[in-house]
Amino acid sequence: MAGMVSKDVIDQIRNALDIADVIGSYIQVKRAGQSAKALCPFHKEKTPSFHINPARQAFHCFGCGAGGDVFKFVMMYENVDFPTALRMLAARAGVAVQFDEDRGGKREGASKDALFAANEEASQRYQKELVQSPAAAEARAYLQKRSLAAAVWKEWGIGYAPEGWDFLSGPAGPRGGDKMKALEAAGLLSTNEKGNVYDRFRDRVMFTIRDELGRAVGFSGRILKADDKAGGKYVNTPETPVFRKSRILFGLDKAKREILDARQALLVEGQIDCIRCHLGGFKTAVASQGTAFTEEHARLLKRYADQVVIVLDADAAGQKAALRSAELLIAEGLAVSLAALPAGEDPDSLILKKGSEAFAAVLKAVRTPMGFLLGLLEKREDLRSQEGLLRATRAVLELAAHAQGAVQTEQMLREAAAGLNVGFDALQRDLRSALRGKFRSPPPPAPAVGADPPAVRPVDEVELAMLLGNRGDPELAGLVRRWLPYPLISDPVCRAVIHVLAEEEEDLMAALDDEGEACKAFAAQIVNAPQKVLGTEADMNIAKAAQDMILRIWQRHLDARRGELSRRLHQLEGAERQPVMREFAQLLLDQGKVKLGWAQACPIMDLYLQRFAEG
């Protein structure tokens, strides 16, 4: 989330841009005197009803009602939040904006913009090396063998990192200073025990990884020598402020408009699979690029799609990964289908061998997640035996528990009941029973004899810190980063520890060096607390438990704000009371919605998060 930006800076950015020019960079705009019009990009139409007024710096569609300023247009078209739109338009306007990169205070080192620039420059150098260098002959041969032509290299940012240790860090690259720091911060350079800096990627085919806005955030490098012992077959950029594997889907920058139009995404595993799908005409394809699919990935796809088709490998690992991905997508309220590839094939090989028609046939033969699970259970379990039926029932209930609505839940349970030949009502009762179990975080350990009594801290903040620390789960960390601004955490010790845990710092204690002994003591309690062994039913409610804690912290913040407004109302008279009364009334409505649960609270929290970003 971007830090506080003043209204004057926002106005400066708005006034520096011609809204018609900005919109014209996205869609075809026809100017007519002092106004302009176009076919609306937000709904299907044949006659232009989308009007732009540069004098007022506003747009409005008389067909669908969409309207607003230049920030609103970028938010709607790019499907991004206000801070991201602000950052994009600030760069376009040439206005320098200082962002608070980590929501909890300034982080030393290169800015995110510097990291984007470092990655982009490296991408261009890698691409030039692939095309021009004699040393890249083996890389070119590999790509040609994979039927990836030179035009594809350019379109997808494919390059080559030469075998030496100083392609980026040597004389041809930046020598010291901010650019060198940016290369290190971007994960392109490493430092050995003697303090010598060297290139992280060597003798690898390099795939540029971009975020959904097309910014270069990292790389995936593939080895060329089969006997190379320097690392895995593919090595990705390490986690950086701009590259978190749990947030990035390869190809989304190219696929998002197609996905928005179709409201459907195609999820595959690797970069080349994704590229091959696009070359074969399947332009809604994105890839999790070999890393585990996460809740943040699912939430990212939800911004663009209503349905996701998962293309899975035929082996056991692929089936397990596909079901796990399906659970996360279902939990976000998306419709999910699973398409099974023939044994030994992936999208790349199937399209190359048998053409796009063969892959299209695979996509037509999709199954629901429950239907796919039932097919696996029929092969794995003896459903005529009591123990086999019990295991199968637990499996289908675990899958159905991720459904977000009554209709989706009923559809899944009816399909399961028919497949297992059991009663729908019985399955429904068992699911209700499973969902009644509540996850409880383990209490902090008792203080040592003679030690000072521990400070009294808000229970929800302590429980959230314990949950983050004990689980070490990137999905939970992402949930906190997405929905909980750190200043809302009232206890400073909990705030510092939750901040470090949610940002997934590698060394917890080192990250707390400047925070005082109380923070380190609390962190030690979390690290040393016995981790509770969770069963299937409790494990299904971990995310729900974290959501409940986040909601309680938000409720406490809104209660405090209500108290502030109440005191102001007692101090004001006449017309001065009116805006405060309106805010007070709206706040009461917001509090009521937050108390209804997570689904109803999310739009309210999003609204307040945007206000925080706007200052």
Tab-separated table of N, CA and C in Angstrom, residues 455-571:
chain	number	residue	atom	x	y	z
A	455	ALA	N	3.178	-7.759	30.001
A	455	ALA	CA	2.263	-6.656	29.737
A	455	ALA	C	0.939	-7.204	29.227
A	456	VAL	N	-0.139	-6.514	29.574
A	456	VAL	CA	-1.455	-6.917	29.110
A	456	VAL	C	-1.639	-6.367	27.698
A	457	ARG	N	-1.789	-7.256	26.757
A	457	ARG	CA	-1.902	-6.862	25.362
A	457	ARG	C	-3.260	-7.330	24.826
A	458	PRO	N	-3.778	-6.650	23.811
A	458	PRO	CA	-5.052	-7.092	23.230
A	458	PRO	C	-4.971	-8.554	22.784
A	459	VAL	N	-5.954	-9.327	23.180
A	459	VAL	CA	-5.920	-10.764	22.926
A	459	VAL	C	-5.866	-11.048	21.430
A	460	ASP	N	-6.649	-10.315	20.628
A	460	ASP	CA	-6.678	-10.611	19.195
A	460	ASP	C	-5.330	-10.325	18.529
A	461	GLU	N	-4.640	-9.269	19.015
A	461	GLU	CA	-3.329	-8.953	18.443
A	461	GLU	C	-2.302	-10.014	18.826
A	462	VAL	N	-2.352	-10.483	20.064
A	462	VAL	CA	-1.456	-11.551	20.504
A	462	VAL	C	-1.731	-12.827	19.713
A	463	GLU	N	-3.018	-13.173	19.562
A	463	GLU	CA	-3.379	-14.397	18.836
A	463	GLU	C	-2.944	-14.324	17.371
A	464	LEU	N	-3.073	-13.140	16.763
A	464	LEU	CA	-2.668	-12.994	15.368
A	464	LEU	C	-1.155	-13.171	15.231
A	465	ALA	N	-0.392	-12.596	16.163
A	465	ALA	CA	1.064	-12.772	16.129
A	465	ALA	C	1.429	-14.241	16.317
A	466	MET	N	0.756	-14.929	17.251
A	466	MET	CA	1.034	-16.346	17.485
A	466	MET	C	0.696	-17.176	16.252
A	467	LEU	N	-0.409	-16.848	15.612
A	467	LEU	CA	-0.830	-17.592	14.429
A	467	LEU	C	0.183	-17.428	13.292
A	468	LEU	N	0.624	-16.187	13.071
A	468	LEU	CA	1.631	-15.937	12.031
A	468	LEU	C	2.944	-16.640	12.344
A	469	GLY	N	3.368	-16.564	13.616
A	469	GLY	CA	4.653	-17.131	13.994
A	469	GLY	C	4.670	-18.642	13.995
A	470	ASN	N	3.592	-19.240	14.465
A	470	ASN	CA	3.547	-20.702	14.560
A	470	ASN	C	3.331	-21.372	13.215
A	471	ARG	N	2.603	-20.726	12.350
A	471	ARG	CA	2.265	-21.366	11.086
A	471	ARG	C	3.335	-21.155	10.020
A	472	GLY	N	3.966	-19.955	9.975
A	472	GLY	CA	4.934	-19.672	8.931
A	472	GLY	C	4.327	-19.820	7.548
A	473	ASP	N	3.085	-19.400	7.413
A	473	ASP	CA	2.319	-19.642	6.189
A	473	ASP	C	2.288	-18.373	5.342
A	474	PRO	N	2.824	-18.393	4.105
A	474	PRO	CA	2.816	-17.184	3.275
A	474	PRO	C	1.410	-16.696	2.935
A	475	GLU	N	0.438	-17.610	2.922
A	475	GLU	CA	-0.931	-17.190	2.633
A	475	GLU	C	-1.488	-16.337	3.772
A	476	LEU	N	-1.202	-16.750	5.020
A	476	LEU	CA	-1.655	-15.955	6.163
A	476	LEU	C	-0.939	-14.615	6.193
A	477	ALA	N	0.369	-14.632	5.905
A	477	ALA	CA	1.120	-13.378	5.868
A	477	ALA	C	0.530	-12.437	4.821
A	478	GLY	N	0.188	-12.984	3.659
A	478	GLY	CA	-0.413	-12.174	2.608
A	478	GLY	C	-1.767	-11.608	3.015
A	479	LEU	N	-2.541	-12.394	3.760
A	479	LEU	CA	-3.844	-11.935	4.241
A	479	LEU	C	-3.680	-10.712	5.138
A	480	VAL	N	-2.682	-10.751	6.022
A	480	VAL	CA	-2.440	-9.625	6.929
A	480	VAL	C	-1.949	-8.414	6.143
A	481	ARG	N	-1.001	-8.621	5.222
A	481	ARG	CA	-0.488	-7.500	4.431
A	481	ARG	C	-1.605	-6.830	3.638
A	482	ARG	N	-2.522	-7.648	3.132
A	482	ARG	CA	-3.585	-7.107	2.283
A	482	ARG	C	-4.611	-6.298	3.066
A	483	TRP	N	-4.968	-6.755	4.265
A	483	TRP	CA	-6.148	-6.204	4.930
A	483	TRP	C	-5.878	-5.451	6.226
A	484	LEU	N	-4.654	-5.465	6.719
A	484	LEU	CA	-4.423	-4.862	8.037
A	484	LEU	C	-3.289	-3.838	7.985
A	485	PRO	N	-3.593	-2.549	7.893
A	485	PRO	CA	-2.538	-1.530	8.013
A	485	PRO	C	-1.917	-1.617	9.411
A	486	TYR	N	-0.610	-1.642	9.478
A	486	TYR	CA	0.046	-1.862	10.767
A	486	TYR	C	-0.297	-0.800	11.831
A	487	PRO	N	-0.511	0.483	11.449
A	487	PRO	CA	-0.861	1.461	12.491
A	487	PRO	C	-2.151	1.137	13.248
A	488	LEU	N	-3.022	0.277	12.684
A	488	LEU	CA	-4.249	-0.083	13.390
A	488	LEU	C	-3.983	-0.994	14.574
A	489	ILE	N	-2.809	-1.629	14.615
A	489	ILE	CA	-2.468	-2.519	15.738
A	489	ILE	C	-2.064	-1.646	16.902
A	490	SER	N	-2.837	-1.698	17.980
A	490	SER	CA	-2.686	-0.726	19.063
A	490	SER	C	-1.454	-0.961	19.926
A	491	ASP	N	-1.122	-2.213	20.195
A	491	ASP	CA	0.026	-2.511	21.060
A	491	ASP	C	1.319	-2.405	20.247
A	492	PRO	N	2.278	-1.560	20.668
A	492	PRO	CA	3.489	-1.365	19.857
A	492	PRO	C	4.340	-2.619	19.713
A	493	VAL	N	4.352	-3.472	20.740
A	493	VAL	CA	5.128	-4.705	20.653
A	493	VAL	C	4.493	-5.660	19.638
A	494	CYS	N	3.184	-5.851	19.746
A	494	CYS	CA	2.485	-6.696	18.771
A	494	CYS	C	2.620	-6.123	17.365
A	495	ARG	N	2.536	-4.794	17.273
A	495	ARG	CA	2.633	-4.161	15.956
A	495	ARG	C	3.979	-4.473	15.301
A	496	ALA	N	5.064	-4.332	16.068
A	496	ALA	CA	6.395	-4.571	15.508
A	496	ALA	C	6.570	-6.027	15.091
A	497	VAL	N	6.116	-6.950	15.942
A	497	VAL	CA	6.307	-8.373	15.661
A	497	VAL	C	5.423	-8.814	14.492
A	498	ILE	N	4.169	-8.378	14.473
A	498	ILE	CA	3.269	-8.736	13.367
A	498	ILE	C	3.799	-8.170	12.059
A	499	HIS	N	4.316	-6.952	12.122
A	499	HIS	CA	4.886	-6.322	10.923
A	499	HIS	C	6.000	-7.192	10.325
A	500	VAL	N	6.942	-7.613	11.160
A	500	VAL	CA	8.073	-8.408	10.680
A	500	VAL	C	7.603	-9.766	10.160
A	501	LEU	N	6.674	-10.407	10.886
A	501	LEU	CA	6.180	-11.721	10.467
A	501	LEU	C	5.382	-11.632	9.169
A	502	ALA	N	4.541	-10.614	9.043
A	502	ALA	CA	3.714	-10.482	7.842
A	502	ALA	C	4.554	-10.141	6.618
A	503	GLU	N	5.653	-9.426	6.817
A	503	GLU	CA	6.533	-9.100	5.705
A	503	GLU	C	7.491	-10.243	5.389
A	504	GLU	N	7.386	-11.348	6.152
A	504	GLU	CA	8.132	-12.579	5.886
A	504	GLU	C	9.649	-12.352	5.890
A	505	GLU	N	10.100	-11.560	6.885
A	505	GLU	CA	11.545	-11.374	7.042
A	505	GLU	C	12.191	-12.720	7.375
A	506	GLU	N	13.359	-12.974	6.784
A	506	GLU	CA	14.006	-14.276	6.966
A	506	GLU	C	14.502	-14.470	8.390
A	507	ASP	N	15.061	-13.433	9.021
A	507	ASP	CA	15.616	-13.534	10.372
A	507	ASP	C	14.779	-12.680	11.295
A	508	LEU	N	13.883	-13.324	12.045
A	508	LEU	CA	12.930	-12.610	12.893
A	508	LEU	C	13.639	-11.726	13.908
A	509	MET	N	14.601	-12.302	14.637
A	509	MET	CA	15.254	-11.548	15.700
A	509	MET	C	16.105	-10.399	15.139
A	510	ALA	N	16.793	-10.646	14.049
A	510	ALA	CA	17.610	-9.587	13.454
A	510	ALA	C	16.742	-8.422	12.988
A	511	ALA	N	15.561	-8.740	12.473
A	511	ALA	CA	14.662	-7.685	12.007
A	511	ALA	C	14.114	-6.848	13.151
A	512	LEU	N	14.202	-7.383	14.377
A	512	LEU	CA	13.689	-6.664	15.555
A	512	LEU	C	14.802	-5.990	16.348
A	513	ASP	N	16.005	-5.901	15.780
A	513	ASP	CA	17.153	-5.347	16.503
A	513	ASP	C	16.888	-3.945	17.038
A	514	ASP	N	16.174	-3.137	16.266
A	514	ASP	CA	15.952	-1.744	16.659
A	514	ASP	C	14.655	-1.540	17.436
A	515	GLU	N	13.960	-2.621	17.785
A	515	GLU	CA	12.631	-2.498	18.386
A	515	GLU	C	12.608	-2.669	19.902
A	516	GLY	N	13.721	-2.992	20.528
A	516	GLY	CA	13.740	-3.109	21.977
A	516	GLY	C	13.595	-4.540	22.461
A	517	GLU	N	13.927	-4.729	23.750
A	517	GLU	CA	13.936	-6.075	24.328
A	517	GLU	C	12.543	-6.660	24.482
A	518	ALA	N	11.539	-5.809	24.718
A	518	ALA	CA	10.172	-6.332	24.885
A	518	ALA	C	9.713	-7.036	23.616
A	519	CYS	N	10.042	-6.450	22.452
A	519	CYS	CA	9.663	-7.073	21.179
A	519	CYS	C	10.377	-8.407	20.995
A	520	LYS	N	11.669	-8.437	21.328
A	520	LYS	CA	12.423	-9.677	21.167
A	520	LYS	C	11.913	-10.761	22.121
A	521	ALA	N	11.553	-10.353	23.339
A	521	ALA	CA	11.035	-11.333	24.306
A	521	ALA	C	9.714	-11.920	23.818
A	522	PHE	N	8.848	-11.058	23.281
A	522	PHE	CA	7.559	-11.535	22.779
A	522	PHE	C	7.773	-12.445	21.567
A	523	ALA	N	8.711	-12.051	20.682
A	523	ALA	CA	9.012	-12.887	19.528
A	523	ALA	C	9.560	-14.244	19.960
A	524	ALA	N	10.380	-14.253	21.016
A	524	ALA	CA	10.925	-15.515	21.519
A	524	ALA	C	9.819	-16.416	22.048
A	525	GLN	N	8.833	-15.810	22.701
A	525	GLN	CA	7.685	-16.594	23.190
A	525	GLN	C	6.983	-17.285	22.027
A	526	ILE	N	6.824	-16.537	20.925
A	526	ILE	CA	6.138	-17.101	19.763
A	526	ILE	C	6.950	-18.238	19.155
A	527	VAL	N	8.253	-17.993	18.994
A	527	VAL	CA	9.110	-19.003	18.375
A	527	VAL	C	9.173	-20.274	19.208
A	528	ASN	N	9.203	-20.124	20.531
A	528	ASN	CA	9.382	-21.283	21.412
A	528	ASN	C	8.074	-21.930	21.849
A	529	ALA	N	6.947	-21.312	21.518
A	529	ALA	CA	5.662	-21.893	21.922
A	529	ALA	C	5.437	-23.194	21.178
A	530	PRO	N	4.921	-24.217	21.843
A	530	PRO	CA	4.650	-25.490	21.147
A	530	PRO	C	3.568	-25.287	20.098
A	531	GLN	N	3.844	-25.776	18.900
A	531	GLN	CA	2.868	-25.632	17.818
A	531	GLN	C	1.763	-26.661	17.975
A	532	LYS	N	0.548	-26.185	17.916
A	532	LYS	CA	-0.600	-27.067	18.059
A	532	LYS	C	-0.752	-27.947	16.827
A	533	VAL	N	-0.917	-29.233	17.045
A	533	VAL	CA	-1.134	-30.157	15.923
A	533	VAL	C	-2.596	-30.060	15.518
A	534	LEU	N	-2.833	-29.724	14.271
A	534	LEU	CA	-4.191	-29.477	13.811
A	534	LEU	C	-4.724	-30.650	13.016
A	535	GLY	N	-5.965	-30.944	13.219
A	535	GLY	CA	-6.633	-31.945	12.399
A	535	GLY	C	-7.223	-31.285	11.175
A	536	THR	N	-7.837	-32.078	10.351
A	536	THR	CA	-8.381	-31.564	9.093
A	536	THR	C	-9.419	-30.482	9.336
A	537	GLU	N	-10.315	-30.703	10.303
A	537	GLU	CA	-11.394	-29.759	10.531
A	537	GLU	C	-10.855	-28.425	11.012
A	538	ALA	N	-9.907	-28.451	11.968
A	538	ALA	CA	-9.358	-27.198	12.481
A	538	ALA	C	-8.542	-26.492	11.423
A	539	ASP	N	-7.807	-27.257	10.643
A	539	ASP	CA	-6.939	-26.664	9.634
A	539	ASP	C	-7.744	-25.878	8.604
A	540	MET	N	-8.972	-26.329	8.357
A	540	MET	CA	-9.816	-25.643	7.384
A	540	MET	C	-10.213	-24.259	7.879
A	541	ASN	N	-10.088	-23.993	9.195
A	541	ASN	CA	-10.575	-22.749	9.760
A	541	ASN	C	-9.464	-21.775	10.119
A	542	ILE	N	-8.223	-22.074	9.728
A	542	ILE	CA	-7.117	-21.184	10.070
A	542	ILE	C	-7.308	-19.811	9.442
A	543	ALA	N	-7.601	-19.784	8.147
A	543	ALA	CA	-7.813	-18.504	7.470
A	543	ALA	C	-8.996	-17.763	8.095
A	544	LYS	N	-10.045	-18.509	8.438
A	544	LYS	CA	-11.213	-17.888	9.080
A	544	LYS	C	-10.833	-17.281	10.430
A	545	ALA	N	-9.975	-17.984	11.193
A	545	ALA	CA	-9.531	-17.458	12.481
A	545	ALA	C	-8.760	-16.156	12.289
A	546	ALA	N	-7.865	-16.115	11.291
A	546	ALA	CA	-7.099	-14.895	11.029
A	546	ALA	C	-8.031	-13.757	10.601
A	547	GLN	N	-9.016	-14.074	9.778
A	547	GLN	CA	-9.981	-13.056	9.367
A	547	GLN	C	-10.721	-12.482	10.574
A	548	ASP	N	-11.135	-13.356	11.499
A	548	ASP	CA	-11.842	-12.890	12.691
A	548	ASP	C	-10.977	-11.938	13.519
A	549	MET	N	-9.688	-12.267	13.655
A	549	MET	CA	-8.778	-11.406	14.419
A	549	MET	C	-8.619	-10.055	13.740
A	550	ILE	N	-8.443	-10.068	12.414
A	550	ILE	CA	-8.314	-8.815	11.670
A	550	ILE	C	-9.573	-7.967	11.817
A	551	LEU	N	-10.736	-8.608	11.753
A	551	LEU	CA	-11.993	-7.869	11.911
A	551	LEU	C	-12.099	-7.242	13.293
A	552	ARG	N	-11.677	-7.963	14.337
A	552	ARG	CA	-11.754	-7.393	15.688
A	552	ARG	C	-10.850	-6.174	15.838
A	553	ILE	N	-9.684	-6.221	15.196
A	553	ILE	CA	-8.783	-5.066	15.242
A	553	ILE	C	-9.398	-3.885	14.503
A	554	TRP	N	-10.021	-4.144	13.359
A	554	TRP	CA	-10.715	-3.083	12.629
A	554	TRP	C	-11.870	-2.515	13.458
A	555	GLN	N	-12.629	-3.405	14.105
A	555	GLN	CA	-13.759	-2.941	14.919
A	555	GLN	C	-13.288	-2.021	16.034
A	556	ARG	N	-12.145	-2.362	16.645
A	556	ARG	CA	-11.608	-1.518	17.714
A	556	ARG	C	-11.186	-0.152	17.152
A	557	HIS	N	-10.615	-0.158	15.960
A	557	HIS	CA	-10.234	1.106	15.323
A	557	HIS	C	-11.466	1.965	15.036
A	558	LEU	N	-12.519	1.338	14.495
A	558	LEU	CA	-13.737	2.092	14.187
A	558	LEU	C	-14.413	2.592	15.465
A	559	ASP	N	-14.358	1.800	16.536
A	559	ASP	CA	-14.904	2.257	17.829
A	559	ASP	C	-14.172	3.500	18.315
A	560	ALA	N	-12.839	3.483	18.175
A	560	ALA	CA	-12.051	4.640	18.607
A	560	ALA	C	-12.397	5.867	17.769
A	561	ARG	N	-12.576	5.663	16.458
A	561	ARG	CA	-12.943	6.778	15.592
A	561	ARG	C	-14.318	7.322	15.952
A	562	ARG	N	-15.238	6.444	16.308
A	562	ARG	CA	-16.572	6.894	16.709
A	562	ARG	C	-16.488	7.746	17.966
A	563	GLY	N	-15.623	7.343	18.897
A	563	GLY	CA	-15.441	8.143	20.108
A	563	GLY	C	-14.899	9.527	19.801
A	564	GLU	N	-13.943	9.606	18.861
A	564	GLU	CA	-13.391	10.903	18.475
A	564	GLU	C	-14.473	11.796	17.879
A	565	LEU	N	-15.287	11.229	16.996
A	565	LEU	CA	-16.342	12.023	16.360
A	565	LEU	C	-17.386	12.458	17.373
A	566	SER	N	-17.707	11.594	18.315
A	566	SER	CA	-18.681	11.946	19.346
A	566	SER	C	-18.187	13.131	20.175
A	567	ARG	N	-16.909	13.115	20.520
A	567	ARG	CA	-16.352	14.234	21.301
A	567	ARG	C	-16.369	15.530	20.483
A	568	ARG	N	-16.081	15.427	19.175
A	568	ARG	CA	-16.104	16.622	18.338
A	568	ARG	C	-17.508	17.195	18.222
A	569	LEU	N	-18.501	16.312	18.140
A	569	LEU	CA	-19.890	16.792	18.038
A	569	LEU	C	-20.292	17.602	19.272
A	570	HIS	N	-19.765	17.225	20.424
A	570	HIS	CA	-20.080	17.954	21.649
A	570	HIS	C	-19.394	19.315	21.683
A	571	GLN	N	-18.342	19.473	20.877
A	571	GLN	CA	-17.583	20.723	20.891
A	571	GLN	C	-18.025	21.698	19.806
